[in-house]
XYZ file of N, CA and C in Angstrom:
171
model
N 54.618 156.822 -89.369
C 54.028 155.655 -90.002
C 53.118 156.113 -91.124
N 53.101 155.340 -92.163
C 52.244 155.661 -93.298
C 50.847 155.098 -93.071
N 49.950 155.479 -93.950
C 48.578 154.992 -93.859
C 48.487 153.486 -94.005
N 49.330 152.922 -94.850
C 49.321 151.465 -95.049
C 49.758 150.758 -93.765
N 50.769 151.304 -93.094
C 51.224 150.694 -91.848
C 50.148 150.769 -90.770
N 49.459 151.907 -90.683
C 48.352 152.015 -89.733
C 47.260 150.997 -90.052
N 46.961 150.839 -91.333
C 45.953 149.865 -91.741
C 46.346 148.448 -91.361
N 47.618 148.110 -91.550
C 48.084 146.773 -91.187
C 48.002 146.543 -89.680
N 48.326 147.555 -88.901
C 48.238 147.421 -87.445
C 46.789 147.214 -87.020
N 45.876 147.958 -87.618
C 44.462 147.820 -87.271
C 43.947 146.434 -87.634
N 44.311 145.946 -88.815
C 43.887 144.601 -89.227
C 44.451 143.554 -88.270
N 45.702 143.719 -87.878
C 46.311 142.775 -86.941
C 45.587 142.790 -85.598
N 45.264 143.974 -85.103
C 44.550 144.068 -83.830
C 43.160 143.463 -83.919
N 42.485 143.678 -85.041
C 41.154 143.105 -85.207
C 41.203 141.587 -85.312
N 42.320 141.050 -85.758
C 42.462 139.598 -85.834
C 42.835 139.003 -84.475
N 43.641 139.716 -83.702
C 44.129 139.189 -82.426
C 43.079 139.295 -81.322
N 42.266 140.341 -81.337
C 41.299 140.549 -80.258
C 40.302 139.396 -80.134
N 39.650 138.944 -81.219
C 38.733 137.797 -81.063
C 39.452 136.525 -80.608
N 40.704 136.347 -81.054
C 41.477 135.182 -80.620
C 41.708 135.220 -79.113
N 42.036 136.396 -78.590
C 42.263 136.492 -77.147
C 40.968 136.261 -76.374
N 39.840 136.702 -76.926
C 38.559 136.446 -76.271
C 38.255 134.949 -76.254
N 38.555 134.255 -77.340
C 38.345 132.806 -77.389
C 39.246 132.098 -76.383
N 40.487 132.561 -76.264
C 41.406 131.956 -75.303
C 40.938 132.191 -73.866
N 40.284 133.316 -73.619
C 39.716 133.563 -72.291
C 38.648 132.517 -71.978
N 37.818 132.196 -72.965
C 36.790 131.172 -72.773
C 37.383 129.803 -72.507
N 38.441 129.471 -73.231
C 39.113 128.184 -73.017
C 39.695 128.123 -71.610
N 40.302 129.217 -71.180
C 40.886 129.244 -69.832
C 39.809 129.086 -68.764
N 38.649 129.697 -68.978
C 37.562 129.539 -68.009
C 37.038 128.110 -67.996
N 36.925 127.501 -69.173
C 36.455 126.115 -69.239
C 37.403 125.169 -68.508
N 38.698 125.463 -68.572
C 39.691 124.616 -67.918
C 39.957 125.041 -66.475
N 39.245 126.055 -66.012
C 39.419 126.596 -64.662
C 40.869 126.989 -64.392
N 41.499 127.589 -65.396
C 42.884 128.042 -65.300
C 42.878 129.558 -65.089
N 42.906 129.966 -63.836
C 42.763 131.374 -63.487
C 43.958 132.192 -63.968
N 45.171 131.642 -63.881
C 46.354 132.390 -64.307
C 46.303 132.693 -65.802
N 45.917 131.714 -66.586
C 45.808 131.915 -68.030
C 44.685 132.890 -68.357
N 43.573 132.776 -67.637
C 42.463 133.704 -67.848
C 42.899 135.131 -67.547
N 43.636 135.316 -66.465
C 44.126 136.643 -66.106
C 45.045 137.195 -67.190
N 45.944 136.355 -67.701
C 46.876 136.803 -68.739
C 46.126 137.217 -70.000
N 45.161 136.405 -70.440
C 44.417 136.738 -71.654
C 43.504 137.940 -71.445
N 43.010 138.125 -70.227
C 42.214 139.313 -69.925
C 43.075 140.567 -70.029
N 44.298 140.492 -69.526
C 45.220 141.634 -69.643
C 45.552 141.929 -71.099
N 45.767 140.893 -71.887
C 46.069 141.085 -73.307
C 44.883 141.718 -74.020
N 43.682 141.190 -73.783
C 42.484 141.738 -74.438
C 42.230 143.176 -74.001
N 42.450 143.468 -72.736
C 42.250 144.835 -72.245
C 43.256 145.795 -72.860
N 44.477 145.344 -73.002
C 45.502 146.184 -73.629
C 45.158 146.478 -75.078
N 44.707 145.462 -75.796
C 44.330 145.652 -77.197
C 43.134 146.583 -77.298
N 42.161 146.407 -76.414
C 40.965 147.251 -76.456
C 41.287 148.701 -76.111
N 42.300 148.930 -75.294
C 42.656 150.284 -74.899
C 43.573 151.009 -75.862
N 44.136 150.315 -76.833
C 45.073 150.948 -77.763
C 44.471 152.105 -78.561
N 43.225 152.023 -79.034
C 42.677 153.185 -79.755
C 42.605 154.443 -78.890
N 42.289 154.289 -77.614
C 42.237 155.450 -76.723
C 43.628 156.046 -76.536
N 44.624 155.195 -76.407
C 45.997 155.674 -76.268
C 46.431 156.389 -77.543
N 46.064 155.836 -78.685
C 46.421 156.466 -79.961
C 45.775 157.838 -80.093
N 44.542 157.967 -79.624
C 43.867 159.269 -79.698
C 44.528 160.280 -78.760
N 44.998 159.828 -77.615
C 45.671 160.734 -76.687
C 47.014 161.208 -77.231
N 47.700 160.336 -77.956
C 49.013 160.682 -78.488
C 48.943 161.468 -79.785
N 47.798 161.448 -80.447
C 47.676 162.133 -81.746
C 47.533 163.625 -81.589
């Protein structure tokens, strides 16, 4: 991957992470545990990607 592609991936992750956090709040407000669990898994996966990238580099 080129530097531009890495930059685009980082920008995409930075845009998706706050959205997933907001969706977690909505799920809690609606007392929807399944949706909260799904968004928690998504947010955790996104948050862990930099560590995985460092391990693979």
